[in-house]
Every structure is written in C-alpha cells, then in structure tokens.
Amino acid sequence: MTASPQPVDAFDLVIFGGTGDLAVRKLLPALYHRYADGQIPDTSRIVGIAREGLDDEGYRAHARKALMENGGDKSKVDDFLKLLHYRSLDARKDEGWDAFAKLIGEQPDHVRVFYLSTSPDLFVDICNRLGAYGLNQGKARVVLEKPIGRDLKSANQINDDVGQVFDESQTFRIDHYLGKETVQNLLALRFGNILFEPLWNAEHIDHVQITVAETLGVGQRAGYYDHAGALRDMVQNHILQLLCMVAMEPPSSLAPDAVRDEKLKVLRSLKPIDESNAAQLTVRGQYRAGAAEGQSVPGYLDELKDHKSNTETFVAVKAEIANWRWAGVPFYLRTGKRLPERVSEIVVVFKPVPHSIFDASAGPLAQNRLVLRLQPDENIKLWVTIKHPGPGGLRLRHVSLDMSFAEAFGVQQPDAYERLILDVVRGNPTLFMRRDEVEAAWHWADPILAAWADSGESPRPYTSGTWGPSAAVALIERDGRTWNEDSE
C-alpha cells in the first residue's frame, strides 16, 4: 500500500537558468511528475528565466520535447505546459525586470520560489535584483544549487550577500542526494527499528564506505570542472552529507533544526586532514584515455584541450570522526569520473564474529554488510551468513536479504528533486543545508586543498574504465580491508 500524495498550496516557481541542463533534464520533469500525481494545483505558475530570446510558446515547445522523451503522457504534458511561462532576463541588466516583477505580483498570495540553477557567481546579482523589486517579501524562498563558493572565504561571502536579501529561514541550499529514497530510508532503518541502532557504533561496526562513481567524463563541463575538481564538486557537499546521515546521533525529532543540529556535530567532529597527514589519508587522480561503457574515450586533458592541469577527477579519503560513537572507525570515501560503473552507495561493514564455532570445511565466515544503493537502482541489501541447503555437511554461504524499492512497492521511485522542490514550497528545510553546515564542511575541506596545492604533486593518472589510481586500493587494503565492488 502506497501513501497518497499530499497536494501543496498554489505557488510560483521561477527557474533562473530555465533553459539549462539541470532545468530541462531534472527540474521540469520533476515538476511534471508531481503535477501528474495531483500534487501541484492548476493555479500554480512555473516561469523559466534565461537570456535566450524565447516566448511562452517557444519555451513550452522546448519543455514538451524533454518531457515526452522522459516518458510523459501527452494529455497530461499538455495540461502541465499551461503552467509554464518564460521571460528573457539578464541578471546584470535592467531590461525586462519591471515586466517580470509585474508578472510575479499578479499572485501576491502565492508561495514564491526562486530557484537559482545558474553559476554561483550570479547568485548575488539575482538576489539583489529580486530584493530591489520587493520580490523577497512574504512567502518568498530562494534555492541555491551547489557549489556554495570555492572555499570557506568565498562561501561566507556568498552567504553574507544573499543573506542581505533573503534571511536564513528563506534560504534553501539544495543537495539532491538528501532527497533520494535510500537516504530517507537510512533514517527509517536506524531510528525506526531496534535491530540496527544498538549496533550502530564503534563496538560493532568495523568501517564505513561511501562511493559515488560515474562512468562519464567532464564533457561539456570541462571549463567549470577544471576550476572545481572532485573534492569541491562531490566530497565537500554530497559525500559529507551522506556521511552525516550515517554518523549522526539520534535527533530528538524530525524537526528541521533537530536533524541539522546533529549533522553539524558530525561535521565539527571530523578529524583534521592537512599538510601533516594528507599524503597518508588522501589520494587524488586524473583519468587518462581508456574505455568506458564499451567505447574508447579520451583522457581528461584531451577533453580540456590542455596539456597540463592539476585538477583531480578522482578522490579517495580515509576520514575519522572524533567522538565516542565512532572513535577508531574509518570512513572510506571515494568519488571519480570515468570509473567502471555508475553507482552511488553506502556500505556499513560490521565486525567479524569474535569466535567461530564452525570447522574449516564449512567455509569462511564473511563479515555482515549493510549496503544502501542510491543509484542507479535504489535498494538495500543486508549480507548475512546462512547454511547452504541440502545434505553433505554444513557449508556456509554469504547471501543478501535484498529489497528493491521498485519491486517492493510496485511503483516508480520519485526523483530526489520531486521531493525537494515540494519541500521548499511547504517551507520544510529539513533536507537542506544550513549555513553553519556549509561552513563546517569547508572548514574540513580547505586544509586538504591547501595541502595538495603546497605539495606540488600532480594527481595520479588512472586509465578510464578502472577504479582509480592503485594508491586508492592501497589506501584501504593496507588496513586489511577492501573496497566493496559487488554489483549484483
């Protein structure tokens, strides 16, 4: 039995960067699916903003193509498109802003969501314009896409400047990984079942792995990516947020600040990694030409069209949390491009049994593992040891208790943006980053970046289609452990 979707109040959602990849590939399909399920009222409006000279019909045609390619139902798509409008605006020029403000002002009682799907260097310009026209008043909210800055100093500057227009309660810093069903189910597994929480500590858990692997290269994002790199692009935000969900103490409730207070404690408890230990606890790599998904692919420098770059496309980190629950438990983090599989997962590996009662002929006793797969197919596996069925003595097998969300509930799992956008409309910030979380994450990441820069060493090369540099394997195997690469 599935829960019935709850409708939200009528709203105006304005997407700055409305013709961009994120808007067309993720945001508009997410809104369409929520509309098709009856959660978005017909009186709502979705306004795309970009510099291209389109009109409403041109934008709707652009959106229709993307939605139909995404499996949309023609009649429902046609109804949804009636909600769409378009305005051509430049964040740094005056033209068109008067008419845009008048359009938004036609529905003064609507919730107003301004989604900044743009380069971060436009965040402040857009917010200043919105403030100048009084569009930040009433039930107005702003959504900031990552990255929030390049380091702690620039993040603070962006937050200070945006905060002059929108206060903290109006600001939603989005990390779409927190909207994934598997991440939500981590809360349910930990705090809704007595089975796991008593074991969720250093006494019973050997280590934790978090992997976010991509088969794609940087492609058209090469210009942006070369100024970011894997640590800024993935570790400082997505992966640290997942780490917080695994490691946080039980909150007193699911109230937004109760959850975010506990996540903040984790970030502030991360052991520092700096010039004194970065060489031992981190590995960075850069992909070379190779094969991905059965095709020959160029190396990073070829895609960048440059022969020299110290930007990392792969990172592995051994992190630790200095508190009573997690003392001595390593968290192995890795992310990279041009890896063999597209997979995001959290692996919790429990300690071995203290004593085996079985003969050697029964086979080895493997450690229990809880594997939470975030993509591509969201599921949860608990690996346990059982007796192999049949006569012939007692033989042990390591098998998984497997729950696929799609199979268990018989429905297509909603995309993370579907949940998160409607949470903004409802004014629920639980799954969004508070300013002090962003600051704490940069406070941990900045010394790593500084250590790399001061070392003068280039990222280690790895062939596309492999699991990164060999040093990343050594990082975990010198501790007597191995990366989880079970894709079954």
Short mmCIF file of C-alpha atoms in Angstrom, two decimals:
data_model
loop_
_atom_site.label_atom_id
_atom_site.label_comp_id
_atom_site.label_asym_id
_atom_site.label_seq_id
_atom_site.Cartn_x
_atom_site.Cartn_y
_atom_site.Cartn_z
CA MET A 1 0.00 0.00 0.00
CA THR A 2 1.48 3.38 -1.01
CA ALA A 3 0.79 6.73 0.61
CA SER A 4 -1.40 9.18 -1.29
CA PRO A 5 0.49 12.28 -2.44
CA GLN A 6 -0.49 15.38 -0.46
CA PRO A 7 -1.17 18.48 -2.58
CA VAL A 8 0.71 21.69 -1.84
CA ASP A 9 -0.58 25.24 -1.88
CA ALA A 10 -0.53 27.17 -5.15
CA PHE A 11 2.91 28.60 -5.88
CA ASP A 12 5.03 30.46 -8.38
CA LEU A 13 8.34 28.72 -9.13
CA VAL A 14 10.87 30.80 -11.04
CA ILE A 15 13.82 28.88 -12.50
CA PHE A 16 16.80 31.11 -13.25
CA GLY A 17 18.77 29.14 -15.83
CA GLY A 18 15.45 27.80 -17.12
CA THR A 19 16.87 26.54 -20.43
CA GLY A 20 19.91 24.89 -18.86
CA ASP A 21 20.68 21.21 -18.49
CA LEU A 22 19.53 20.89 -14.87
CA ALA A 23 16.23 22.64 -15.54
CA VAL A 24 15.38 20.66 -18.66
CA ARG A 25 16.71 17.27 -17.54
CA LYS A 26 15.70 17.31 -13.87
CA LEU A 27 13.60 20.22 -12.61
CA LEU A 28 10.85 20.34 -15.25
CA PRO A 29 10.39 16.53 -15.32
CA ALA A 30 10.24 16.52 -11.51
CA LEU A 31 7.55 19.20 -11.52
CA TYR A 32 5.63 17.39 -14.26
CA HIS A 33 5.56 14.12 -12.30
CA ARG A 34 4.27 15.88 -9.19
CA TYR A 35 1.63 17.64 -11.30
CA ALA A 36 0.59 14.35 -12.94
CA ASP A 37 0.16 12.85 -9.45
CA GLY A 38 -2.14 15.67 -8.43
CA GLN A 39 0.17 17.47 -6.01
CA ILE A 40 0.51 20.75 -7.90
CA PRO A 41 -2.61 22.95 -8.27
CA ASP A 42 -3.55 24.20 -11.73
CA THR A 43 -3.29 27.79 -10.49
CA SER A 44 0.46 27.42 -9.92
CA ARG A 45 2.92 29.01 -12.34
CA ILE A 46 6.39 27.90 -13.44
CA VAL A 47 8.49 30.64 -15.01
CA GLY A 48 11.69 29.89 -16.89
CA ILE A 49 14.28 32.66 -16.91
CA ALA A 50 17.27 32.78 -19.24
CA ARG A 51 18.94 35.09 -21.73
CA GLU A 52 17.67 33.26 -24.83
CA GLY A 53 15.05 35.18 -26.78
CA LEU A 54 12.14 32.75 -26.37
CA ASP A 55 8.47 33.43 -25.69
CA ASP A 56 6.00 31.30 -23.69
CA GLU A 57 5.17 29.02 -26.61
CA GLY A 58 8.80 28.57 -27.56
CA TYR A 59 9.65 27.56 -24.01
CA ARG A 60 6.71 25.17 -23.83
CA ALA A 61 7.83 23.51 -27.06
CA HIS A 62 11.33 23.16 -25.61
CA ALA A 63 9.89 21.62 -22.45
CA ARG A 64 7.43 19.35 -24.31
CA LYS A 65 10.25 17.66 -26.19
CA ALA A 66 12.14 16.92 -22.97
CA LEU A 67 9.06 15.67 -21.13
CA MET A 68 7.89 13.37 -23.91
CA GLU A 69 11.41 11.92 -24.19
CA ASN A 70 11.15 11.31 -20.44
CA GLY A 71 8.03 9.15 -20.80
CA GLY A 72 5.39 11.83 -20.31
CA ASP A 73 1.72 11.23 -21.07
CA LYS A 74 0.67 13.55 -23.93
CA SER A 75 -2.57 14.82 -22.43
CA LYS A 76 -1.04 15.39 -19.00
CA VAL A 77 2.00 17.05 -20.56
CA ASP A 78 -0.28 19.41 -22.48
CA ASP A 79 -2.09 20.36 -19.27
CA PHE A 80 1.20 20.80 -17.39
CA LEU A 81 2.62 23.06 -20.11
CA LYS A 82 -0.19 25.56 -19.45
CA LEU A 83 1.58 26.33 -16.16
CA LEU A 84 4.80 27.28 -17.95
CA HIS A 85 5.85 30.83 -18.80
CA TYR A 86 9.12 32.34 -19.98
CA ARG A 87 10.92 35.64 -19.59
CA SER A 88 14.23 36.67 -21.13
CA LEU A 89 16.32 38.38 -18.45
CA ASP A 90 19.96 39.15 -17.74
CA ALA A 91 20.83 39.23 -14.04
CA ARG A 92 23.21 42.14 -14.64
CA LYS A 93 20.98 44.30 -16.87
CA ASP A 94 17.79 46.27 -16.18
CA GLU A 95 15.82 45.28 -19.27
CA GLY A 96 12.74 43.18 -18.59
CA TRP A 97 12.82 43.20 -14.81
CA ASP A 98 9.87 45.60 -14.45
CA ALA A 99 7.63 43.32 -16.53
CA PHE A 100 8.87 40.26 -14.65
CA ALA A 101 8.11 41.85 -11.26
CA LYS A 102 4.64 42.76 -12.50
CA LEU A 103 4.03 39.15 -13.60
CA ILE A 104 5.01 37.77 -10.19
CA GLY A 105 3.00 40.47 -8.43
CA GLU A 106 -0.21 39.27 -10.10
CA GLN A 107 -0.44 36.47 -7.50
CA PRO A 108 0.54 38.12 -4.19
CA ASP A 109 -0.78 35.21 -2.08
CA HIS A 110 1.26 32.53 -3.85
CA VAL A 111 4.33 30.98 -2.32
CA ARG A 112 7.26 32.29 -4.38
CA VAL A 113 10.23 30.02 -5.01
CA PHE A 114 13.25 31.42 -6.85
CA TYR A 115 15.42 28.51 -7.96
CA LEU A 116 18.94 29.63 -8.89
CA SER A 117 20.05 26.98 -11.36
CA THR A 118 22.92 29.18 -12.51
CA SER A 119 26.62 29.70 -11.98
CA PRO A 120 27.28 30.70 -8.34
CA ASP A 121 28.79 33.98 -9.49
CA LEU A 122 25.26 35.09 -10.44
CA PHE A 123 23.64 34.24 -7.11
CA VAL A 124 24.22 37.64 -5.55
CA ASP A 125 23.27 39.62 -8.67
CA ILE A 126 19.97 37.75 -8.97
CA CYS A 127 19.15 38.10 -5.28
CA ASN A 128 19.94 41.81 -5.33
CA ARG A 129 17.57 42.30 -8.26
CA LEU A 130 14.84 40.32 -6.53
CA GLY A 131 15.29 42.45 -3.42
CA ALA A 132 15.27 45.70 -5.37
CA TYR A 133 11.84 44.82 -6.81
CA GLY A 134 10.47 43.67 -3.45
CA LEU A 135 10.13 40.06 -4.59
CA ASN A 136 11.81 38.76 -1.44
CA GLN A 137 8.84 39.68 0.72
CA GLY A 138 6.02 37.50 2.06
CA LYS A 139 6.19 33.77 1.36
CA ALA A 140 9.33 34.05 -0.77
CA ARG A 141 12.12 31.47 -0.79
CA VAL A 142 15.39 31.14 -2.68
CA VAL A 143 17.05 27.85 -3.65
CA LEU A 144 20.83 27.80 -4.08
CA GLU A 145 22.42 24.98 -6.07
CA LYS A 146 25.88 23.74 -5.17
CA PRO A 147 28.65 24.68 -5.10
CA ILE A 148 28.33 27.41 -2.48
CA GLY A 149 31.70 29.02 -3.11
CA ARG A 150 35.15 27.56 -3.82
CA ASP A 151 36.36 27.68 -0.22
CA LEU A 152 35.26 28.92 3.20
CA LYS A 153 36.00 32.56 2.44
CA SER A 154 34.02 32.68 -0.82
CA ALA A 155 31.17 30.62 0.68
CA ASN A 156 30.89 33.09 3.54
CA GLN A 157 30.85 35.99 1.09
CA ILE A 158 28.01 34.43 -0.92
CA ASN A 159 26.04 33.61 2.22
CA ASP A 160 26.59 37.12 3.61
CA ASP A 161 25.46 38.80 0.39
CA VAL A 162 22.45 36.53 -0.20
CA GLY A 163 21.58 36.98 3.47
CA GLN A 164 21.19 40.72 2.90
CA VAL A 165 18.15 39.90 0.74
CA PHE A 166 16.82 36.56 2.00
CA ASP A 167 17.11 35.61 5.65
CA GLU A 168 18.22 32.12 6.72
CA SER A 169 14.66 30.84 7.05
CA GLN A 170 14.04 31.76 3.39
CA THR A 171 17.27 30.20 2.06
CA PHE A 172 17.31 26.57 0.89
CA ARG A 173 20.75 25.22 -0.05
CA ILE A 174 19.96 22.09 -2.00
CA ASP A 175 21.83 18.79 -2.10
CA HIS A 176 19.73 16.42 -4.16
CA TYR A 177 21.37 13.35 -2.65
CA LEU A 178 19.47 14.04 0.58
CA GLY A 179 16.19 13.67 -1.31
CA LYS A 180 16.89 10.14 -2.50
CA GLU A 181 14.61 7.42 -1.12
CA THR A 182 17.53 5.33 0.11
CA VAL A 183 18.91 8.19 2.18
CA GLN A 184 15.45 8.75 3.66
CA ASN A 185 15.25 5.05 4.41
CA LEU A 186 18.52 5.26 6.31
CA LEU A 187 16.66 7.36 8.87
CA ALA A 188 13.85 4.80 8.99
CA LEU A 189 16.26 1.86 9.29
CA ARG A 190 18.29 3.43 12.08
CA PHE A 191 15.61 5.10 14.12
CA GLY A 192 12.54 3.01 13.30
CA ASN A 193 14.00 -0.42 14.04
CA ILE A 194 15.51 -1.62 17.30
CA LEU A 195 17.56 -4.08 15.24
CA PHE A 196 20.21 -1.63 14.00
CA GLU A 197 20.63 1.30 16.36
CA PRO A 198 22.12 -0.71 19.29
CA LEU A 199 24.80 -1.97 16.86
CA TRP A 200 25.43 1.40 15.22
CA ASN A 201 28.71 2.25 16.94
CA ALA A 202 32.44 1.53 17.14
CA GLU A 203 31.91 -1.59 19.21
CA HIS A 204 30.12 -3.39 16.36
CA ILE A 205 30.98 -1.54 13.12
CA ASP A 206 34.37 -2.18 11.52
CA HIS A 207 34.27 0.57 8.90
CA VAL A 208 32.03 2.50 6.51
CA GLN A 209 32.48 3.09 2.78
CA ILE A 210 30.78 5.80 0.71
CA THR A 211 31.24 5.63 -3.05
CA VAL A 212 29.92 7.98 -5.74
CA ALA A 213 31.22 6.69 -9.08
CA GLU A 214 30.49 7.98 -12.57
CA THR A 215 31.26 6.46 -15.96
CA LEU A 216 31.06 9.83 -17.72
CA GLY A 217 33.92 12.25 -18.15
CA VAL A 218 33.68 16.01 -17.76
CA GLY A 219 32.47 16.53 -21.34
CA GLN A 220 30.97 19.99 -21.84
CA ARG A 221 31.61 20.86 -18.18
CA ALA A 222 35.39 20.82 -18.62
CA GLY A 223 35.73 24.59 -18.24
CA TYR A 224 33.80 24.64 -14.97
CA TYR A 225 35.25 21.39 -13.68
CA ASP A 226 38.87 22.46 -14.08
CA HIS A 227 38.22 25.24 -11.56
CA ALA A 228 36.47 22.87 -9.15
CA GLY A 229 37.70 19.27 -9.12
CA ALA A 230 36.26 16.22 -7.41
CA LEU A 231 36.76 17.37 -3.83
CA ARG A 232 34.84 20.61 -4.32
CA ASP A 233 32.31 19.13 -6.75
CA MET A 234 31.36 15.99 -4.79
CA VAL A 235 33.13 15.41 -1.48
CA GLN A 236 32.59 18.73 0.27
CA ASN A 237 28.83 18.55 -0.30
CA HIS A 238 27.24 15.26 -1.44
CA ILE A 239 29.57 12.79 0.25
CA LEU A 240 29.90 14.69 3.52
CA GLN A 241 26.12 14.98 3.70
CA LEU A 242 25.81 11.21 3.27
CA LEU A 243 28.45 10.71 5.95
CA CYS A 244 26.42 12.91 8.30
CA MET A 245 23.27 10.85 7.73
CA VAL A 246 25.17 7.67 8.58
CA ALA A 247 27.03 9.02 11.59
CA MET A 248 24.74 11.49 13.33
CA GLU A 249 23.29 10.89 16.78
CA PRO A 250 19.54 10.24 17.04
CA PRO A 251 17.78 13.61 16.80
CA SER A 252 15.07 14.40 19.32
CA SER A 253 12.55 14.55 16.46
CA LEU A 254 12.42 15.09 12.71
CA ALA A 255 12.06 18.83 13.23
CA PRO A 256 14.35 20.59 10.73
CA ASP A 257 16.84 22.02 13.21
CA ALA A 258 16.87 18.88 15.34
CA VAL A 259 18.18 16.91 12.35
CA ARG A 260 20.54 19.61 11.15
CA ASP A 261 21.97 20.18 14.62
CA GLU A 262 23.07 16.53 14.73
CA LYS A 263 24.57 16.68 11.24
CA LEU A 264 26.53 19.77 12.24
CA LYS A 265 28.01 17.95 15.24
CA VAL A 266 29.36 15.26 12.90
CA LEU A 267 30.99 17.80 10.58
CA ARG A 268 32.61 19.56 13.51
CA SER A 269 33.89 16.21 14.85
CA LEU A 270 35.76 15.22 11.67
CA LYS A 271 39.44 14.79 12.38
CA PRO A 272 41.52 17.41 10.54
CA ILE A 273 43.38 16.42 7.39
CA ASP A 274 46.12 18.88 6.48
CA GLU A 275 49.73 19.06 5.30
CA SER A 276 50.80 16.81 8.17
CA ASN A 277 48.75 13.78 7.09
CA ALA A 278 47.10 14.44 3.70
CA ALA A 279 49.65 12.25 1.89
CA GLN A 280 48.69 9.27 4.07
CA LEU A 281 44.93 9.84 4.19
CA THR A 282 44.05 11.10 0.71
CA VAL A 283 44.56 10.02 -2.89
CA ARG A 284 43.74 12.14 -5.90
CA GLY A 285 43.77 11.04 -9.51
CA GLN A 286 43.12 12.19 -13.05
CA TYR A 287 41.78 9.92 -15.79
CA ARG A 288 43.62 9.14 -18.98
CA ALA A 289 42.30 7.70 -22.23
CA GLY A 290 40.73 4.27 -21.99
CA ALA A 291 37.38 2.55 -22.41
CA ALA A 292 34.02 3.32 -20.80
CA GLU A 293 30.73 1.52 -21.45
CA GLY A 294 32.32 -0.36 -24.35
CA GLN A 295 33.62 2.74 -26.11
CA SER A 296 37.06 4.30 -26.41
CA VAL A 297 37.13 7.59 -24.53
CA PRO A 298 39.66 10.44 -24.34
CA GLY A 299 41.57 11.46 -21.26
CA TYR A 300 40.79 14.47 -19.10
CA LEU A 301 43.50 16.65 -20.63
CA ASP A 302 42.19 15.79 -24.10
CA GLU A 303 38.67 16.89 -23.13
CA LEU A 304 40.10 20.01 -21.53
CA LYS A 305 42.18 20.65 -24.65
CA ASP A 306 45.15 21.41 -22.44
CA HIS A 307 48.34 19.51 -21.78
CA LYS A 308 48.64 20.47 -18.14
CA SER A 309 46.17 20.55 -15.27
CA ASN A 310 46.45 19.57 -11.61
CA THR A 311 42.68 19.25 -11.19
CA GLU A 312 41.63 15.93 -9.69
CA THR A 313 38.87 13.84 -11.28
CA PHE A 314 39.14 11.17 -8.56
CA VAL A 315 39.44 11.42 -4.78
CA ALA A 316 39.72 8.80 -2.06
CA VAL A 317 39.84 9.84 1.59
CA LYS A 318 40.18 7.98 4.86
CA ALA A 319 38.19 10.10 7.30
CA GLU A 320 37.56 9.63 11.01
CA ILE A 321 35.05 11.10 13.45
CA ALA A 322 36.43 12.03 16.85
CA ASN A 323 33.55 11.21 19.18
CA TRP A 324 32.52 8.33 21.46
CA ARG A 325 30.22 6.60 18.96
CA TRP A 326 32.74 6.44 16.11
CA ALA A 327 36.20 6.56 17.71
CA GLY A 328 38.57 4.40 15.66
CA VAL A 329 36.07 3.62 12.86
CA PRO A 330 37.42 4.70 9.46
CA PHE A 331 35.08 6.19 6.87
CA TYR A 332 36.50 5.48 3.41
CA LEU A 333 35.19 8.00 0.87
CA ARG A 334 35.75 7.88 -2.87
CA THR A 335 34.37 9.54 -5.96
CA GLY A 336 35.56 9.79 -9.52
CA LYS A 337 34.78 10.15 -13.18
CA ARG A 338 35.39 7.56 -15.90
CA LEU A 339 35.08 4.67 -13.45
CA PRO A 340 33.77 1.20 -14.46
CA GLU A 341 30.24 1.69 -13.09
CA ARG A 342 27.79 4.45 -12.37
CA VAL A 343 26.99 3.72 -8.75
CA SER A 344 26.38 5.59 -5.51
CA GLU A 345 26.24 3.56 -2.34
CA ILE A 346 26.86 3.46 1.38
CA VAL A 347 28.39 0.26 2.79
CA VAL A 348 28.37 -0.37 6.53
CA VAL A 349 30.70 -3.29 7.33
CA PHE A 350 30.21 -4.92 10.72
CA LYS A 351 32.97 -6.51 12.75
CA PRO A 352 33.57 -10.27 12.42
CA VAL A 353 32.13 -12.64 14.99
CA PRO A 354 34.53 -12.90 17.94
CA HIS A 355 34.81 -16.69 17.73
CA SER A 356 33.83 -19.21 15.04
CA ILE A 357 32.25 -22.47 16.16
CA PHE A 358 32.42 -23.91 12.63
CA ASP A 359 35.01 -26.27 11.17
CA ALA A 360 37.26 -25.01 8.41
CA SER A 361 35.41 -27.31 5.98
CA ALA A 362 32.28 -25.17 6.40
CA GLY A 363 33.99 -22.30 4.65
CA PRO A 364 34.99 -18.80 5.71
CA LEU A 365 32.81 -16.53 7.84
CA ALA A 366 32.31 -13.27 5.98
CA GLN A 367 31.54 -10.01 7.78
CA ASN A 368 27.96 -8.76 7.72
CA ARG A 369 27.42 -5.79 5.43
CA LEU A 370 24.55 -3.36 5.04
CA VAL A 371 24.62 -1.91 1.52
CA LEU A 372 22.42 1.06 0.68
CA ARG A 373 22.37 1.66 -3.08
CA LEU A 374 21.38 5.20 -4.05
CA GLN A 375 21.74 4.79 -7.80
CA PRO A 376 21.18 3.55 -10.39
CA ASP A 377 18.62 1.15 -8.84
CA GLU A 378 17.77 2.15 -5.30
CA ASN A 379 17.81 -0.81 -2.95
CA ILE A 380 19.00 -2.08 0.40
CA LYS A 381 20.92 -5.33 0.94
CA LEU A 382 21.85 -6.95 4.23
CA TRP A 383 24.52 -9.58 3.71
CA VAL A 384 24.30 -12.46 6.19
CA THR A 385 25.79 -15.95 6.59
CA ILE A 386 23.48 -18.97 6.24
CA LYS A 387 23.81 -22.71 5.75
CA HIS A 388 23.85 -23.86 2.15
CA PRO A 389 20.71 -26.03 1.70
CA GLY A 390 21.00 -29.77 1.17
CA PRO A 391 22.82 -32.77 2.63
CA GLY A 392 26.56 -33.31 2.70
CA GLY A 393 27.58 -31.47 5.82
CA LEU A 394 27.34 -27.91 6.99
CA ARG A 395 28.53 -25.44 4.38
CA LEU A 396 28.28 -21.70 4.87
CA ARG A 397 27.18 -19.15 2.28
CA HIS A 398 27.15 -15.38 2.33
CA VAL A 399 23.85 -14.18 0.82
CA SER A 400 21.91 -10.94 0.70
CA LEU A 401 18.49 -10.10 2.03
CA ASP A 402 17.55 -7.82 -0.83
CA MET A 403 14.88 -5.15 -1.04
CA SER A 404 14.41 -3.27 -4.27
CA PHE A 405 12.11 -0.29 -3.77
CA ALA A 406 10.60 -0.60 -7.25
CA GLU A 407 9.81 -4.29 -6.73
CA ALA A 408 8.69 -3.99 -3.11
CA PHE A 409 6.22 -1.17 -3.67
CA GLY A 410 5.39 -1.69 -7.33
CA VAL A 411 5.85 1.97 -8.18
CA GLN A 412 8.50 4.06 -9.86
CA GLN A 413 10.52 5.82 -7.18
CA PRO A 414 10.26 9.61 -7.40
CA ASP A 415 13.35 11.55 -8.34
CA ALA A 416 15.03 13.38 -5.46
CA TYR A 417 14.12 16.76 -6.95
CA GLU A 418 10.43 15.87 -6.81
CA ARG A 419 10.59 15.64 -3.03
CA LEU A 420 12.92 18.57 -2.50
CA ILE A 421 11.12 21.12 -4.67
CA LEU A 422 7.83 20.48 -2.88
CA ASP A 423 9.63 20.67 0.47
CA VAL A 424 10.69 24.21 -0.50
CA VAL A 425 7.09 25.07 -1.37
CA ARG A 426 5.98 23.72 2.01
CA GLY A 427 8.76 25.64 3.75
CA ASN A 428 10.33 22.47 5.19
CA PRO A 429 14.15 22.88 5.35
CA THR A 430 14.98 19.51 6.96
CA LEU A 431 16.76 18.12 3.89
CA PHE A 432 18.59 21.35 3.06
CA MET A 433 21.94 22.59 4.32
CA ARG A 434 22.03 25.28 6.94
CA ARG A 435 24.70 27.95 6.65
CA ASP A 436 26.74 26.60 9.54
CA GLU A 437 26.80 23.16 7.88
CA VAL A 438 28.32 24.67 4.74
CA GLU A 439 30.91 26.50 6.82
CA ALA A 440 31.84 23.37 8.78
CA ALA A 441 32.22 21.33 5.58
CA TRP A 442 34.54 23.93 4.05
CA HIS A 443 36.47 24.20 7.32
CA TRP A 444 37.34 20.50 6.91
CA ALA A 445 37.93 20.58 3.13
CA ASP A 446 40.05 23.75 2.86
CA PRO A 447 43.18 22.30 4.57
CA ILE A 448 43.09 19.30 2.22
CA LEU A 449 43.02 21.56 -0.82
CA ALA A 450 45.83 23.66 0.67
CA ALA A 451 47.94 20.57 1.37
CA TRP A 452 47.55 19.38 -2.20
CA ALA A 453 48.46 22.79 -3.59
CA ASP A 454 51.53 23.10 -1.34
CA SER A 455 52.77 19.60 -2.15
CA GLY A 456 53.36 20.47 -5.79
CA GLU A 457 52.44 16.90 -6.75
CA SER A 458 50.22 16.16 -9.74
CA PRO A 459 47.17 13.89 -9.44
CA ARG A 460 47.98 10.23 -10.04
CA PRO A 461 46.96 9.05 -13.52
CA TYR A 462 44.43 6.25 -13.94
CA THR A 463 43.05 4.60 -17.05
CA SER A 464 39.42 5.35 -17.88
CA GLY A 465 37.26 2.35 -17.03
CA THR A 466 39.26 1.41 -13.91
CA TRP A 467 38.58 2.09 -10.22
CA GLY A 468 41.05 4.97 -9.98
CA PRO A 469 44.76 5.01 -9.12
CA SER A 470 46.30 1.95 -7.49
CA ALA A 471 47.06 4.13 -4.46
CA ALA A 472 43.31 4.27 -3.75
CA VAL A 473 43.29 0.49 -3.43
CA ALA A 474 46.34 0.66 -1.17
CA LEU A 475 44.63 3.29 0.99
CA ILE A 476 42.10 0.75 2.22
CA GLU A 477 43.98 -2.53 1.75
CA ARG A 478 46.89 -1.52 3.97
CA ASP A 479 44.27 -1.54 6.75
CA GLY A 480 43.35 -5.12 5.86
CA ARG A 481 40.11 -4.09 4.14
CA THR A 482 38.89 -3.85 0.55
CA TRP A 483 36.52 -1.67 -1.45
CA ASN A 484 33.05 -3.07 -1.99
CA GLU A 485 32.66 -3.72 -5.71
CA ASP A 486 29.75 -6.17 -5.67
CA SER A 487 27.31 -5.02 -8.35
CA GLU A 488 24.85 -7.90 -8.14
#
